[in-house]
Coordinates of C-alpha atoms in Angstrom, one line a residue:
Chain A
M1 CA -85.3 6.3 -1.6
D2 CA -81.7 5.6 -2.6
V3 CA -81.7 3.5 -5.8
R4 CA -78.6 1.7 -6.9
E5 CA -78.3 -0.5 -9.9
V6 CA -76.4 -3.7 -9.3
A7 CA -75.2 -5.8 -12.2
D8 CA -73.3 -8.6 -10.4
A9 CA -75.1 -11.3 -8.4
A10 CA -72.0 -11.7 -6.3
D11 CA -72.0 -8.1 -5.1
P12 CA -71.8 -8.3 -1.3
R13 CA -74.5 -5.7 -1.0
L14 CA -76.9 -8.4 -2.1
A15 CA -75.8 -11.0 0.5
D16 CA -78.9 -10.7 2.6
Y17 CA -80.8 -12.3 -0.3
T18 CA -78.6 -15.3 -1.0
R19 CA -80.1 -18.7 -1.8
L20 CA -83.5 -18.2 -0.4
R21 CA -84.5 -21.8 -0.7
D22 CA -81.5 -23.1 1.2
V23 CA -83.2 -23.6 4.6
E24 CA -80.1 -24.3 6.6
L25 CA -78.1 -21.4 5.1
R26 CA -81.0 -19.1 5.6
K27 CA -81.6 -20.0 9.2
S28 CA -78.0 -19.3 10.2
L29 CA -77.7 -16.2 8.0
E30 CA -81.0 -14.6 9.2
T31 CA -80.2 -15.4 12.8
E32 CA -76.7 -13.9 12.6
R33 CA -77.8 -10.8 10.8
G34 CA -81.1 -10.4 12.6
L35 CA -83.1 -10.2 9.4
F36 CA -86.0 -11.8 7.6
I37 CA -87.1 -11.7 4.0
A38 CA -90.5 -10.3 2.8
E39 CA -91.5 -11.3 -0.7
G40 CA -93.9 -9.6 -3.0
E41 CA -95.4 -6.1 -3.0
K42 CA -98.3 -6.8 -0.6
V43 CA -96.1 -8.6 2.0
I44 CA -93.4 -5.9 1.9
R45 CA -96.1 -3.2 2.4
R46 CA -97.4 -5.1 5.4
A47 CA -94.0 -5.5 6.9
L48 CA -93.2 -1.8 6.6
A49 CA -96.7 -0.9 7.9
A50 CA -96.1 -3.1 10.9
G51 CA -93.0 -1.1 11.8
Y52 CA -90.2 -3.4 10.8
P53 CA -87.3 -1.3 9.5
A54 CA -86.0 -2.2 6.0
R55 CA -82.3 -3.0 5.7
S56 CA -82.7 -2.8 1.9
V57 CA -85.0 -3.8 -0.9
L58 CA -84.1 -5.8 -4.0
L59 CA -86.3 -5.2 -7.1
T60 CA -86.4 -5.9 -10.8
R61 CA -87.1 -2.6 -12.5
K62 CA -90.8 -3.0 -13.2
W63 CA -91.6 -3.3 -9.5
L64 CA -90.1 0.1 -8.6
P65 CA -93.2 2.2 -9.4
A66 CA -95.5 -0.2 -7.5
L67 CA -93.5 0.2 -4.3
A68 CA -92.0 3.7 -4.6
D69 CA -94.5 5.4 -2.3
V70 CA -93.4 3.3 0.7
L71 CA -89.7 3.3 0.1
G72 CA -88.7 6.7 1.4
G73 CA -85.3 6.5 3.1
V74 CA -84.8 2.9 2.0
T75 CA -81.9 1.6 0.0
V76 CA -83.2 -0.1 -3.2
Y77 CA -81.0 -2.4 -5.3
L78 CA -82.3 -2.6 -8.8
V79 CA -81.3 -5.8 -10.7
G80 CA -82.2 -7.6 -13.9
D81 CA -84.3 -10.8 -13.8
E82 CA -81.2 -12.9 -14.3
V83 CA -79.3 -11.4 -11.4
M84 CA -82.4 -11.7 -9.2
R85 CA -82.6 -15.4 -10.1
E86 CA -78.9 -16.0 -9.5
V87 CA -78.9 -14.4 -6.1
A88 CA -82.2 -15.9 -4.8
G89 CA -81.6 -19.2 -6.4
F90 CA -84.9 -19.4 -8.1
Q91 CA -87.2 -17.5 -10.3
V92 CA -88.8 -14.8 -8.1
H93 CA -92.2 -14.4 -9.7
R94 CA -93.1 -11.4 -7.7
G95 CA -89.8 -9.7 -8.4
A96 CA -89.7 -7.8 -5.1
L97 CA -87.8 -8.8 -2.0
A98 CA -87.1 -6.8 1.1
S99 CA -84.6 -7.6 3.8
M100 CA -86.2 -6.5 7.1
E101 CA -84.8 -6.1 10.5
R102 CA -86.3 -8.4 13.2
L103 CA -87.7 -6.7 16.3
P104 CA -87.3 -8.3 19.7
L105 CA -90.1 -10.7 20.5
P106 CA -92.0 -9.9 23.7
P107 CA -91.5 -12.1 26.7
V108 CA -94.2 -14.7 27.0
G109 CA -95.4 -13.1 30.2
K110 CA -96.0 -9.8 28.5
L111 CA -97.9 -11.4 25.7
L112 CA -100.1 -13.2 28.2
A113 CA -100.8 -10.1 30.1
G114 CA -102.7 -8.5 27.2
A115 CA -104.7 -11.6 26.0
S116 CA -107.7 -13.5 27.1
S117 CA -107.3 -16.3 24.6
V118 CA -104.0 -17.6 23.1
V119 CA -103.0 -20.5 20.9
V120 CA -99.9 -22.5 22.1
L121 CA -98.0 -24.4 19.4
E122 CA -95.8 -27.3 20.3
D123 CA -93.0 -28.2 17.8
I124 CA -94.8 -27.2 14.6
V125 CA -91.8 -27.4 12.3
D126 CA -93.4 -27.0 8.9
H127 CA -93.2 -23.4 7.7
S128 CA -96.4 -23.6 5.7
N129 CA -98.3 -24.9 8.7
I130 CA -97.0 -22.1 10.8
G131 CA -97.9 -19.5 8.2
A132 CA -101.4 -21.0 7.8
I133 CA -102.0 -21.0 11.5
M134 CA -100.8 -17.4 11.9
R135 CA -103.1 -16.3 9.1
C136 CA -106.1 -17.9 10.9
A137 CA -105.1 -16.4 14.2
A138 CA -104.9 -13.0 12.6
A139 CA -108.1 -13.3 10.7
L140 CA -110.1 -14.5 13.6
G141 CA -108.5 -12.2 16.2
V142 CA -106.7 -14.6 18.5
G143 CA -105.0 -12.6 21.3
G144 CA -101.6 -14.1 20.8
V145 CA -99.6 -17.2 19.8
V146 CA -97.1 -18.8 22.1
L147 CA -94.4 -21.0 20.4
S148 CA -92.6 -23.9 21.9
P149 CA -88.8 -23.6 21.6
R150 CA -88.6 -25.9 18.6
C151 CA -91.4 -24.4 16.5
A152 CA -90.5 -23.1 13.1
D153 CA -89.8 -19.4 12.7
P154 CA -93.0 -17.4 11.7
L155 CA -90.7 -14.9 10.0
Y156 CA -89.1 -17.4 7.7
R157 CA -89.9 -16.4 4.1
R158 CA -92.1 -19.3 3.3
A159 CA -94.2 -18.9 6.5
V160 CA -94.5 -15.1 5.9
K161 CA -95.7 -15.8 2.3
V162 CA -98.3 -18.5 3.3
S163 CA -99.6 -16.1 6.0
M164 CA -99.9 -13.4 3.3
G165 CA -98.0 -11.1 5.7
T166 CA -100.7 -11.4 8.3
V167 CA -98.0 -12.8 10.6
F168 CA -97.0 -9.2 11.3
S169 CA -100.3 -8.5 12.9
V170 CA -100.5 -11.4 15.4
P171 CA -98.6 -10.9 18.7
Y172 CA -96.5 -13.9 19.3
A173 CA -93.7 -15.0 21.7
R174 CA -91.4 -18.0 22.1
M175 CA -90.9 -20.0 25.2
D176 CA -87.3 -20.5 26.4
D177 CA -88.1 -23.7 28.2
W178 CA -90.2 -26.5 26.7
H179 CA -90.1 -28.6 29.9
G180 CA -91.6 -26.0 32.3
G181 CA -93.1 -23.6 29.8
L182 CA -96.7 -24.3 30.5
A183 CA -96.4 -23.4 34.1
E184 CA -96.1 -19.7 33.2
L185 CA -99.4 -19.9 31.3
R186 CA -101.2 -21.5 34.2
A187 CA -99.7 -18.9 36.6
A188 CA -101.1 -16.2 34.4
G189 CA -104.6 -17.6 34.9
F190 CA -105.0 -19.5 31.6
R191 CA -107.0 -22.7 31.5
L192 CA -104.9 -25.1 29.3
L193 CA -107.0 -27.1 26.7
A194 CA -105.0 -29.7 24.8
L195 CA -106.3 -30.5 21.3
T196 CA -106.1 -34.2 20.6
P197 CA -108.0 -36.7 18.4
A198 CA -108.4 -39.0 21.4
H199 CA -112.0 -40.2 21.8
H200 CA -112.0 -39.8 25.6
A201 CA -111.4 -36.0 25.2
A202 CA -114.3 -33.6 25.7
P203 CA -115.8 -32.0 22.6
I204 CA -114.0 -28.6 22.3
E205 CA -117.2 -26.6 22.4
E206 CA -118.2 -28.1 25.7
A207 CA -114.8 -27.4 27.2
L208 CA -114.9 -23.8 25.9
E209 CA -118.4 -23.3 27.3
R210 CA -117.2 -24.4 30.7
A211 CA -114.3 -22.0 30.5
R212 CA -116.3 -19.1 29.1
D213 CA -115.6 -16.7 31.9
G214 CA -111.9 -17.3 32.0
K215 CA -108.7 -17.1 30.0
V216 CA -108.1 -20.0 27.7
A217 CA -104.8 -21.3 26.1
L218 CA -105.5 -23.8 23.3
M219 CA -102.6 -26.2 22.7
L220 CA -101.9 -27.7 19.3
G221 CA -99.2 -30.3 18.6
S222 CA -97.3 -31.3 15.5
E223 CA -99.2 -33.0 12.6
G224 CA -97.4 -36.3 12.9
D225 CA -97.4 -37.0 16.6
G226 CA -99.7 -34.4 18.1
L227 CA -98.9 -33.0 21.5
S228 CA -96.2 -34.6 23.6
S229 CA -97.2 -36.8 26.5
R230 CA -95.6 -34.3 28.9
W231 CA -97.7 -31.4 27.5
L232 CA -100.8 -33.5 27.4
S233 CA -100.4 -34.5 31.0
Q234 CA -99.8 -30.9 32.1
A235 CA -103.0 -29.6 30.4
D236 CA -106.1 -28.9 32.4
E237 CA -108.2 -30.9 30.0
P238 CA -107.9 -32.7 26.7
V239 CA -110.4 -31.6 24.0
R240 CA -111.3 -32.9 20.6
I241 CA -113.0 -31.7 17.4
P242 CA -115.7 -34.3 17.0
M243 CA -115.2 -36.2 13.7
S244 CA -117.0 -38.8 11.7
G245 CA -114.6 -41.4 12.7
E246 CA -113.8 -43.2 9.5
V247 CA -110.8 -41.1 8.5
D248 CA -107.6 -39.7 9.8
S249 CA -107.8 -36.6 11.9
L250 CA -107.7 -33.2 10.3
N251 CA -104.4 -31.7 9.5
V252 CA -103.0 -29.3 12.0
A253 CA -103.9 -26.2 9.9
A254 CA -107.5 -27.3 9.5
A255 CA -107.8 -28.2 13.2
A256 CA -106.3 -24.8 14.1
S257 CA -108.8 -23.0 11.9
I258 CA -111.7 -24.6 13.7
A259 CA -110.1 -24.1 17.1
C260 CA -109.3 -20.5 16.5
Y261 CA -112.8 -19.8 15.3
L262 CA -114.4 -21.4 18.4
L263 CA -111.9 -19.8 20.7
T264 CA -112.5 -16.3 19.5
R265 CA -116.2 -16.3 19.0
R266 CA -116.5 -16.7 22.8
A267 CA -115.7 -13.0 23.2
Chain B
M1 CA -99.8 -61.0 -7.3
D2 CA -98.0 -61.0 -10.6
V3 CA -94.5 -59.5 -10.0
R4 CA -92.4 -58.4 -13.0
E5 CA -89.1 -56.7 -12.9
V6 CA -88.7 -53.9 -15.3
A7 CA -85.3 -52.4 -16.1
D8 CA -86.1 -49.8 -18.7
A9 CA -87.9 -46.6 -17.9
A10 CA -89.1 -46.5 -21.5
D11 CA -90.9 -49.8 -21.2
P12 CA -94.5 -49.2 -22.4
R13 CA -95.9 -51.1 -19.5
L14 CA -94.9 -48.2 -17.3
A15 CA -96.6 -45.6 -19.5
D16 CA -99.4 -45.0 -16.9
Y17 CA -96.7 -43.5 -14.6
T18 CA -95.1 -41.1 -17.1
R19 CA -94.0 -37.6 -15.9
L20 CA -96.2 -37.2 -12.8
R21 CA -95.4 -33.6 -12.4
D22 CA -96.4 -32.6 -15.9
V23 CA -99.9 -31.4 -15.1
E24 CA -101.1 -30.9 -18.7
L25 CA -99.7 -34.3 -19.9
R26 CA -101.2 -36.0 -16.9
K27 CA -104.7 -34.5 -17.4
S28 CA -104.9 -35.8 -20.9
L29 CA -103.3 -39.1 -20.2
E30 CA -105.5 -39.8 -17.2
T31 CA -108.7 -38.7 -18.9
E32 CA -107.9 -40.9 -22.0
R33 CA -107.1 -43.9 -20.1
G34 CA -109.6 -43.4 -17.2
L35 CA -107.0 -43.8 -14.5
F36 CA -105.6 -41.9 -11.5
I37 CA -102.4 -42.3 -9.5
A38 CA -102.3 -43.2 -5.8
E39 CA -98.9 -42.5 -4.2
G40 CA -97.6 -44.1 -1.0
E41 CA -98.6 -47.2 0.9
K42 CA -101.4 -45.6 3.0
V43 CA -103.1 -44.0 0.0
I44 CA -102.8 -47.1 -2.1
R45 CA -104.4 -49.1 0.6
R46 CA -107.2 -46.7 0.9
A47 CA -107.8 -46.6 -2.8
L48 CA -108.0 -50.4 -2.9
A49 CA -110.2 -50.5 0.2
A50 CA -112.6 -48.0 -1.4
G51 CA -113.1 -50.4 -4.3
Y52 CA -111.0 -48.8 -7.1
P53 CA -109.5 -51.6 -9.3
A54 CA -105.8 -51.4 -9.7
R55 CA -104.5 -51.4 -13.3
S56 CA -101.0 -52.0 -12.0
V57 CA -98.6 -51.1 -9.2
L58 CA -95.1 -49.7 -9.6
L59 CA -92.8 -50.3 -6.6
T60 CA -89.1 -50.2 -5.7
R61 CA -88.2 -53.4 -4.1
K62 CA -88.3 -52.4 -0.5
W63 CA -92.0 -51.5 -0.7
L64 CA -93.1 -54.9 -1.9
P65 CA -93.4 -56.6 1.6
A66 CA -95.3 -53.6 3.0
L67 CA -98.1 -53.9 0.4
A68 CA -98.0 -57.6 -0.5
D69 CA -101.1 -58.4 1.6
V70 CA -103.4 -56.2 -0.5
L71 CA -101.9 -56.9 -4.0
G72 CA -103.6 -60.3 -4.7
G73 CA -104.4 -60.5 -8.4
V74 CA -102.6 -57.2 -9.1
T75 CA -99.8 -56.8 -11.6
V76 CA -96.7 -55.3 -9.9
Y77 CA -93.8 -53.7 -11.7
L78 CA -90.7 -53.8 -9.7
V79 CA -88.0 -51.2 -10.6
G80 CA -84.9 -49.6 -9.1
D81 CA -84.8 -46.2 -7.7
E82 CA -83.3 -44.8 -10.8
V83 CA -86.0 -46.2 -13.2
M84 CA -88.7 -45.0 -10.8
R85 CA -87.2 -41.5 -10.9
E86 CA -86.8 -41.5 -14.7
V87 CA -90.4 -42.6 -15.3
A88 CA -92.1 -40.4 -12.7
G89 CA -89.8 -37.4 -13.4
F90 CA -88.9 -36.8 -9.8
Q91 CA -87.6 -38.7 -6.7
V92 CA -90.6 -40.6 -5.4
H93 CA -89.9 -40.6 -1.7
R94 CA -92.6 -43.1 -0.8
G95 CA -91.5 -45.5 -3.6
A96 CA -94.9 -46.9 -4.3
L97 CA -97.3 -45.8 -7.0
A98 CA -100.5 -47.4 -8.2
S99 CA -102.4 -46.8 -11.3
M100 CA -106.1 -47.1 -10.4
E101 CA -109.1 -47.3 -12.6
R102 CA -111.6 -44.4 -12.2
L103 CA -115.1 -45.3 -11.4
P104 CA -118.1 -43.4 -12.8
L105 CA -119.1 -40.4 -10.7
P106 CA -122.7 -40.4 -9.5
P107 CA -125.0 -37.9 -11.1
V108 CA -125.5 -34.8 -8.9
G109 CA -129.1 -35.7 -8.3
K110 CA -128.2 -39.1 -6.9
L111 CA -125.6 -37.5 -4.6
L112 CA -128.2 -35.0 -3.3
A113 CA -130.8 -37.7 -2.7
G114 CA -128.7 -39.2 0.1
A115 CA -127.4 -36.1 1.8
S116 CA -128.7 -33.5 4.2
S117 CA -125.7 -31.2 4.0
V118 CA -123.4 -30.7 1.1
V119 CA -120.5 -28.4 0.2
V120 CA -120.6 -26.9 -3.3
L121 CA -117.3 -25.7 -4.8
E122 CA -117.1 -23.2 -7.6
D123 CA -113.9 -23.2 -9.7
I124 CA -111.4 -24.3 -7.0
V125 CA -108.6 -25.0 -9.4
D126 CA -105.8 -25.6 -7.0
H127 CA -105.2 -29.3 -6.4
S128 CA -103.9 -28.7 -2.8
N129 CA -107.0 -26.8 -1.9
I130 CA -109.3 -29.4 -3.4
G131 CA -107.4 -32.1 -1.4
A132 CA -107.5 -30.1 1.8
I133 CA -111.2 -29.5 1.5
M134 CA -112.0 -33.1 0.7
R135 CA -110.0 -34.1 3.8
C136 CA -112.1 -31.8 6.0
A137 CA -115.3 -33.0 4.4
A138 CA -114.3 -36.6 5.1
A139 CA -113.1 -36.0 8.6
L140 CA -116.2 -34.0 9.6
G141 CA -118.7 -36.2 7.8
V142 CA -120.1 -33.8 5.2
G143 CA -122.8 -35.6 3.2
G144 CA -121.2 -34.9 -0.2
V145 CA -119.3 -32.4 -2.3
V146 CA -120.6 -31.0 -5.5
L147 CA -118.0 -29.6 -7.9
S148 CA -118.6 -26.9 -10.6
P149 CA -117.5 -28.0 -14.1
R150 CA -114.2 -26.1 -13.8
C151 CA -113.1 -27.4 -10.4
A152 CA -109.8 -29.3 -10.3
D153 CA -109.9 -33.1 -10.2
P154 CA -110.0 -34.5 -6.7
L155 CA -108.3 -37.7 -8.0
Y156 CA -105.3 -35.8 -9.4
R157 CA -102.2 -37.2 -7.6
R158 CA -101.5 -34.0 -5.7
A159 CA -105.1 -33.7 -4.5
V160 CA -105.2 -37.3 -3.4
K161 CA -101.9 -36.9 -1.6
V162 CA -102.9 -33.8 0.3
S163 CA -106.2 -35.5 1.2
M164 CA -104.2 -38.4 2.6
G165 CA -106.5 -40.6 0.5
T166 CA -109.6 -39.5 2.4
V167 CA -111.0 -38.3 -1.0
F168 CA -112.0 -41.9 -1.6
S169 CA -114.5 -41.7 1.4
V170 CA -116.3 -38.5 0.4
P171 CA -119.2 -38.9 -2.1
Y172 CA -118.7 -36.2 -4.7
A173 CA -120.2 -35.3 -8.1
R174 CA -119.5 -32.8 -10.8
M175 CA -122.1 -30.5 -12.4
D176 CA -122.4 -30.6 -16.2
D177 CA -123.6 -27.0 -16.3
W178 CA -122.2 -24.1 -14.3
H179 CA -124.9 -21.7 -15.5
G180 CA -127.9 -23.6 -14.3
G181 CA -126.3 -26.0 -11.9
L182 CA -127.6 -24.5 -8.7
A183 CA -131.2 -25.0 -9.8
E184 CA -130.9 -28.7 -9.3
L185 CA -129.8 -28.2 -5.7
R186 CA -132.7 -25.9 -5.0
A187 CA -135.1 -28.3 -6.6
A188 CA -133.8 -31.0 -4.3
G189 CA -134.8 -28.9 -1.3
F190 CA -131.4 -27.5 -0.3
R191 CA -131.1 -24.0 1.1
L192 CA -128.1 -22.4 -0.7
L193 CA -125.8 -20.5 1.6
A194 CA -123.0 -18.6 -0.2
L195 CA -119.8 -18.0 1.8
T196 CA -118.4 -14.6 1.3
P197 CA -116.2 -12.1 3.2
A198 CA -118.8 -9.3 2.6
H199 CA -119.7 -7.5 5.7
H200 CA -123.4 -7.3 4.9
A201 CA -123.7 -11.2 4.9
A202 CA -125.1 -12.9 7.9
P203 CA -122.8 -14.7 10.4
I204 CA -122.7 -18.3 9.2
E205 CA -123.9 -19.7 12.6
E206 CA -127.0 -17.6 12.5
A207 CA -127.9 -18.7 9.0
L208 CA -127.3 -22.3 9.9
E209 CA -129.5 -22.0 12.9
R210 CA -132.3 -20.6 10.8
A211 CA -131.9 -23.5 8.4
R212 CA -131.5 -26.2 11.1
D213 CA -134.5 -28.3 10.1
G214 CA -133.7 -28.3 6.4
K215 CA -131.1 -29.4 4.0
V216 CA -128.2 -27.0 3.4
A217 CA -125.8 -26.5 0.6
L218 CA -122.8 -24.4 1.5
M219 CA -121.2 -22.7 -1.4
L220 CA -117.5 -21.8 -1.5
G221 CA -115.7 -19.9 -4.3
S222 CA -112.1 -19.8 -5.5
E223 CA -109.5 -18.2 -3.3
G224 CA -108.8 -15.2 -5.5
D225 CA -112.2 -14.0 -6.5
G226 CA -114.6 -15.9 -4.3
L227 CA -118.0 -16.9 -5.7
S228 CA -119.0 -15.6 -9.1
S229 CA -121.7 -12.8 -9.1
R230 CA -124.0 -15.3 -10.8
W231 CA -123.8 -17.9 -8.1
L232 CA -123.9 -15.3 -5.3
S233 CA -127.1 -13.9 -6.8
Q234 CA -128.6 -17.3 -7.1
A235 CA -128.0 -18.2 -3.5
D236 CA -130.7 -18.0 -0.9
E237 CA -128.4 -16.1 1.5
P238 CA -124.9 -14.8 1.7
V239 CA -123.1 -15.9 4.9
R240 CA -119.8 -14.9 6.4
I241 CA -117.3 -16.2 9.0
P242 CA -117.0 -13.2 11.4
M243 CA -113.4 -11.9 11.4
S244 CA -111.4 -9.4 13.3
G245 CA -111.4 -7.2 10.3
E246 CA -107.8 -6.0 10.1
V247 CA -106.5 -8.7 7.8
D248 CA -107.4 -10.5 4.6
S249 CA -110.0 -13.2 4.7
L250 CA -109.1 -16.7 5.5
N251 CA -107.8 -18.9 2.7
V252 CA -110.4 -21.2 1.1
A253 CA -109.2 -24.3 2.9
A254 CA -109.3 -22.7 6.3
A255 CA -112.7 -21.2 5.6
A256 CA -113.9 -24.6 4.4
S257 CA -112.7 -26.2 7.6
I258 CA -114.7 -23.9 9.7
A259 CA -117.7 -24.1 7.4
C260 CA -117.7 -27.9 7.3
Y261 CA -117.4 -28.0 11.1
L262 CA -120.4 -25.8 11.6
L263 CA -122.4 -27.5 8.9
T264 CA -121.9 -31.0 10.3
R265 CA -122.4 -30.4 13.9
R266 CA -126.0 -29.4 13.2
A267 CA -126.9 -33.0 12.9

């Protein structure tokens, strides 16, 4: 552990941590530098345990003892509360941040090769929803998550935080091609079930029962519009969670919880 | 519809809408005046349709046509964006707020009399979680929700918003007495299933199967600590959602989604 005190929020060594709530800035900065931010002791521990290398860690003094045991070989910048707030752009309650190196994502084909059930997300752009879905997938043991090209980044700080760092334990991959992306799943032997609130769709448990001996890819769309008509038309079967009918559909995170539960208890 | 233009954020007629993000202020103000705030066109429509009387409505001008058809007999205060922001204390994106009169909650006994399955929440203090759970309960057709005395208010603006106004369609009641509250459920013939991540608990589907001919009350605790040891010890049976084991439990809203789904498909 290499501990350095930094007194100036403008110090270039802290640039990885700049303005953490500025979504546009962060997207470009994290892409260019190939990093993501882990926030809080538990999440930082999980990121390290999952094998992501730390570029550096930024701590207020009181957090050093809590993390010291896992920071061997890591450069630690120690700052005061005020510098932390100035750099990050808000009051970081759990005064521990780590800048982690991203690892290459597996190709979709490799992810599919090791899984019998996957969740496929189309254009879920909300980081909290992505984090919540990844947490469910991790807790329930889904084999993997496939993201459409426009899905939000599961390693964005907010998503990682909502997932409680469980995002590190779910294998996931991102399609290059939205238009033809589902063909690869079908070629890999997956039956494509498209979750929709449409009344004509089959109850999800019935469809899963019919597919019980095969591989299943469960497709979920964005909260506002649901799955695109292209993806719906390419699915093998539309499926629905039966509802009481008087109210709006479940939100996507709730629907994903139920779907992941039903998907994984088949095993 | 009685439309009045108001130009001054300090006008006492707007006092119902003061500082909507100040949780402590709002709690006391809403309790004293017996009101709650509905935000956005859809939620206001649902509150009116559910039979809550409107004390008044606060709109920026462009929202008047969208809501005019349901505002017969209602006092409408029209304000500019700036006055809206000053009163509410933030930029109200859906520039429509309604101050609604609360209605008396049913006694727990009355709620139980009409239900065969209920969800019982112990000390869920987060408004987003309450809203998310109410939305699931509404979508899936749970017979009712019973709140422990310390649970957050489902009619708090944030909870109503997260629930998309579905909170108005779920019957709910609040216990007076945490200590002895479960006795009333048992006396009403409900089997008490306590959701917990503990490994010794029975898988929830097995427990529901055993209880299939009877009434079931499914108990959920707060996200941090889960159910209290008192409530756990008073339950008929601890139950769990089987998980893959490597990661933290599901958050309470995700667990509630799965539990409500399994509870209601028994019928």
